[in-house]
């Protein structure tokens, strides 16, 4: 066999302990938002109440890092930080606003990042954008 000839790699043995491969269970909303400052907690509660009022045909899913809001597709998600939470709103257009910290676009959708650290921020225009994202699904 020449030195450049390729040999087949041996398959790795499968783990006998399947529990070690299972992902950790998702945290609850309360666990994700535990230990946040009062203003941030109040902002989260106001945002959560607003999203619930958008309509019954939606769902919220938690992971170890975020809470995702979905209708037919994901329309927003929240990631708690130490002193604030990041709100990502997914729309079929780009929002031109100084409130938007960053955004990332695909051909059909744009994910906008906002930082929320006070209850007064959960108002127009952010609630308008959330409603638009919900209705766009």
mmCIF file of C-alpha atoms in Angstrom:
data_model
loop_
_atom_site.group_PDB
_atom_site.id
_atom_site.type_symbol
_atom_site.label_atom_id
_atom_site.label_comp_id
_atom_site.label_asym_id
_atom_site.label_seq_id
_atom_site.Cartn_x
_atom_site.Cartn_y
_atom_site.Cartn_z
ATOM 1 C CA UNK A 1 0.000 0.000 0.000
ATOM 2 C CA UNK A 2 1.413 3.401 -0.945
ATOM 3 C CA UNK A 3 1.885 6.038 1.784
ATOM 4 C CA UNK A 4 -0.813 8.229 0.189
ATOM 5 C CA UNK A 5 -3.447 5.519 0.146
ATOM 6 C CA UNK A 6 -6.382 6.222 2.396
ATOM 7 C CA UNK A 7 -7.514 3.720 4.956
ATOM 8 C CA UNK A 8 -10.981 3.570 6.419
ATOM 9 C CA UNK A 9 -11.253 5.019 9.878
ATOM 10 C CA UNK A 10 -12.490 2.639 12.518
ATOM 11 C CA UNK A 11 -15.899 3.602 13.890
ATOM 12 C CA UNK A 12 -15.874 4.942 17.414
ATOM 13 C CA UNK A 13 -17.498 2.692 19.973
ATOM 14 C CA UNK A 14 -20.953 3.836 21.083
ATOM 15 C CA UNK A 15 -21.290 4.939 24.648
ATOM 16 C CA UNK A 16 -22.810 2.298 26.857
ATOM 17 C CA UNK A 17 -23.937 4.974 29.295
ATOM 18 C CA UNK A 18 -26.696 6.757 27.349
ATOM 19 C CA UNK A 19 -27.541 9.011 30.293
ATOM 20 C CA UNK A 20 -24.198 10.772 29.891
ATOM 21 C CA UNK A 21 -25.235 11.818 26.383
ATOM 22 C CA UNK A 22 -28.684 13.108 27.293
ATOM 23 C CA UNK A 23 -28.985 16.893 27.409
ATOM 24 C CA UNK A 24 -29.731 18.543 30.720
ATOM 25 C CA UNK A 25 -33.426 19.223 31.319
ATOM 26 C CA UNK A 26 -34.624 22.698 30.398
ATOM 27 C CA UNK A 27 -34.922 25.253 33.168
ATOM 28 C CA UNK A 28 -38.276 26.759 34.073
ATOM 29 C CA UNK A 29 -39.089 30.423 33.457
ATOM 30 C CA UNK A 30 -38.777 31.076 37.191
ATOM 31 C CA UNK A 31 -35.331 29.446 37.303
ATOM 32 C CA UNK A 32 -34.126 31.422 34.279
ATOM 33 C CA UNK A 33 -35.198 34.737 35.797
ATOM 34 C CA UNK A 34 -34.186 34.034 39.395
ATOM 35 C CA UNK A 35 -31.766 36.507 41.001
ATOM 36 C CA UNK A 36 -32.447 39.377 38.591
ATOM 37 C CA UNK A 37 -32.815 42.977 39.786
ATOM 38 C CA UNK A 38 -36.390 44.092 40.565
ATOM 39 C CA UNK A 39 -36.635 46.375 37.510
ATOM 40 C CA UNK A 40 -35.559 43.587 35.181
ATOM 41 C CA UNK A 41 -37.952 41.112 36.796
ATOM 42 C CA UNK A 42 -40.812 43.622 36.457
ATOM 43 C CA UNK A 43 -39.877 44.192 32.804
ATOM 44 C CA UNK A 44 -39.895 40.431 32.161
ATOM 45 C CA UNK A 45 -43.317 40.021 33.793
ATOM 46 C CA UNK A 46 -44.756 42.895 31.748
ATOM 47 C CA UNK A 47 -43.284 41.484 28.519
ATOM 48 C CA UNK A 48 -44.553 37.969 29.289
ATOM 49 C CA UNK A 49 -48.067 39.282 30.021
ATOM 50 C CA UNK A 50 -48.059 41.263 26.764
ATOM 51 C CA UNK A 51 -46.980 38.257 24.695
ATOM 52 C CA UNK A 52 -49.679 36.082 26.294
ATOM 53 C CA UNK A 53 -52.323 38.647 25.271
ATOM 54 C CA UNK A 54 -51.266 38.459 21.606
ATOM 55 C CA UNK A 55 -53.336 35.338 21.100
ATOM 56 C CA UNK A 56 -54.027 31.781 22.181
ATOM 57 C CA UNK A 57 -52.380 30.138 19.168
ATOM 58 C CA UNK A 58 -48.834 30.416 20.477
ATOM 59 C CA UNK A 59 -46.480 28.537 22.732
ATOM 60 C CA UNK A 60 -43.510 29.309 24.948
ATOM 61 C CA UNK A 61 -40.603 26.895 25.303
ATOM 62 C CA UNK A 62 -37.711 27.110 27.721
ATOM 63 C CA UNK A 63 -34.184 25.898 27.303
ATOM 64 C CA UNK A 64 -31.181 26.221 29.578
ATOM 65 C CA UNK A 65 -30.522 29.735 28.285
ATOM 66 C CA UNK A 66 -33.677 31.276 26.859
ATOM 67 C CA UNK A 67 -37.430 31.362 26.505
ATOM 68 C CA UNK A 68 -38.711 31.070 22.947
ATOM 69 C CA UNK A 69 -42.088 32.307 21.726
ATOM 70 C CA UNK A 70 -43.525 30.478 18.759
ATOM 71 C CA UNK A 71 -46.664 30.587 16.682
ATOM 72 C CA UNK A 72 -46.106 28.720 13.413
ATOM 73 C CA UNK A 73 -42.478 29.823 13.572
ATOM 74 C CA UNK A 74 -40.329 31.414 16.218
ATOM 75 C CA UNK A 75 -41.242 35.106 16.488
ATOM 76 C CA UNK A 76 -39.264 36.187 19.570
ATOM 77 C CA UNK A 77 -37.036 34.895 22.332
ATOM 78 C CA UNK A 78 -35.573 36.200 25.567
ATOM 79 C CA UNK A 79 -32.187 35.472 27.101
ATOM 80 C CA UNK A 80 -31.671 36.616 30.699
ATOM 81 C CA UNK A 81 -28.337 38.172 31.694
ATOM 82 C CA UNK A 82 -27.075 39.374 35.098
ATOM 83 C CA UNK A 83 -28.496 42.906 34.977
ATOM 84 C CA UNK A 84 -30.868 42.826 31.995
ATOM 85 C CA UNK A 85 -32.367 40.514 29.416
ATOM 86 C CA UNK A 86 -31.863 40.365 25.703
ATOM 87 C CA UNK A 87 -34.993 40.383 23.596
ATOM 88 C CA UNK A 88 -34.749 39.057 20.051
ATOM 89 C CA UNK A 89 -37.634 39.958 17.743
ATOM 90 C CA UNK A 90 -37.888 38.193 14.378
ATOM 91 C CA UNK A 91 -39.568 40.163 11.586
ATOM 92 C CA UNK A 92 -39.794 39.974 7.786
ATOM 93 C CA UNK A 93 -38.121 43.401 7.590
ATOM 94 C CA UNK A 94 -35.262 45.395 9.096
ATOM 95 C CA UNK A 95 -36.144 47.837 11.866
ATOM 96 C CA UNK A 96 -34.385 51.200 11.680
ATOM 97 C CA UNK A 97 -34.119 52.333 15.308
ATOM 98 C CA UNK A 98 -31.488 53.293 17.841
ATOM 99 C CA UNK A 99 -33.119 50.782 20.236
ATOM 100 C CA UNK A 100 -31.833 47.935 18.064
ATOM 101 C CA UNK A 101 -28.389 46.892 19.288
ATOM 102 C CA UNK A 102 -27.722 44.436 16.477
ATOM 103 C CA UNK A 103 -29.533 42.452 13.801
ATOM 104 C CA UNK A 104 -28.933 39.499 11.539
ATOM 105 C CA UNK A 105 -30.837 38.826 8.318
ATOM 106 C CA UNK A 106 -31.643 35.875 6.118
ATOM 107 C CA UNK A 107 -33.459 36.126 2.783
ATOM 108 C CA UNK A 108 -36.877 36.299 4.423
ATOM 109 C CA UNK A 109 -36.433 37.226 8.101
ATOM 110 C CA UNK A 110 -34.414 39.524 10.332
ATOM 111 C CA UNK A 111 -33.616 38.896 13.981
ATOM 112 C CA UNK A 112 -33.286 42.154 15.972
ATOM 113 C CA UNK A 113 -31.527 42.354 19.339
ATOM 114 C CA UNK A 114 -32.719 44.708 22.086
ATOM 115 C CA UNK A 115 -31.424 45.005 25.646
ATOM 116 C CA UNK A 116 -34.136 45.426 28.291
ATOM 117 C CA UNK A 117 -33.190 46.519 31.807
ATOM 118 C CA UNK A 118 -36.231 48.476 32.986
ATOM 119 C CA UNK A 119 -39.995 47.981 32.986
ATOM 120 C CA UNK A 120 -40.552 51.310 31.173
ATOM 121 C CA UNK A 121 -38.831 49.903 28.081
ATOM 122 C CA UNK A 122 -41.593 47.330 27.570
ATOM 123 C CA UNK A 123 -43.843 49.756 25.741
ATOM 124 C CA UNK A 124 -44.198 51.189 22.239
ATOM 125 C CA UNK A 125 -42.407 50.706 19.859
ATOM 126 C CA UNK A 126 -41.160 47.382 21.277
ATOM 127 C CA UNK A 127 -44.683 46.077 21.874
ATOM 128 C CA UNK A 128 -45.641 47.131 18.342
ATOM 129 C CA UNK A 129 -42.714 45.136 16.943
ATOM 130 C CA UNK A 130 -43.673 42.090 19.012
ATOM 131 C CA UNK A 131 -47.255 42.294 17.733
ATOM 132 C CA UNK A 132 -45.972 42.624 14.147
ATOM 133 C CA UNK A 133 -43.686 39.600 14.613
ATOM 134 C CA UNK A 134 -46.561 37.557 16.038
ATOM 135 C CA UNK A 135 -48.901 38.515 13.174
ATOM 136 C CA UNK A 136 -46.229 37.851 10.533
ATOM 137 C CA UNK A 137 -46.226 34.157 11.491
#
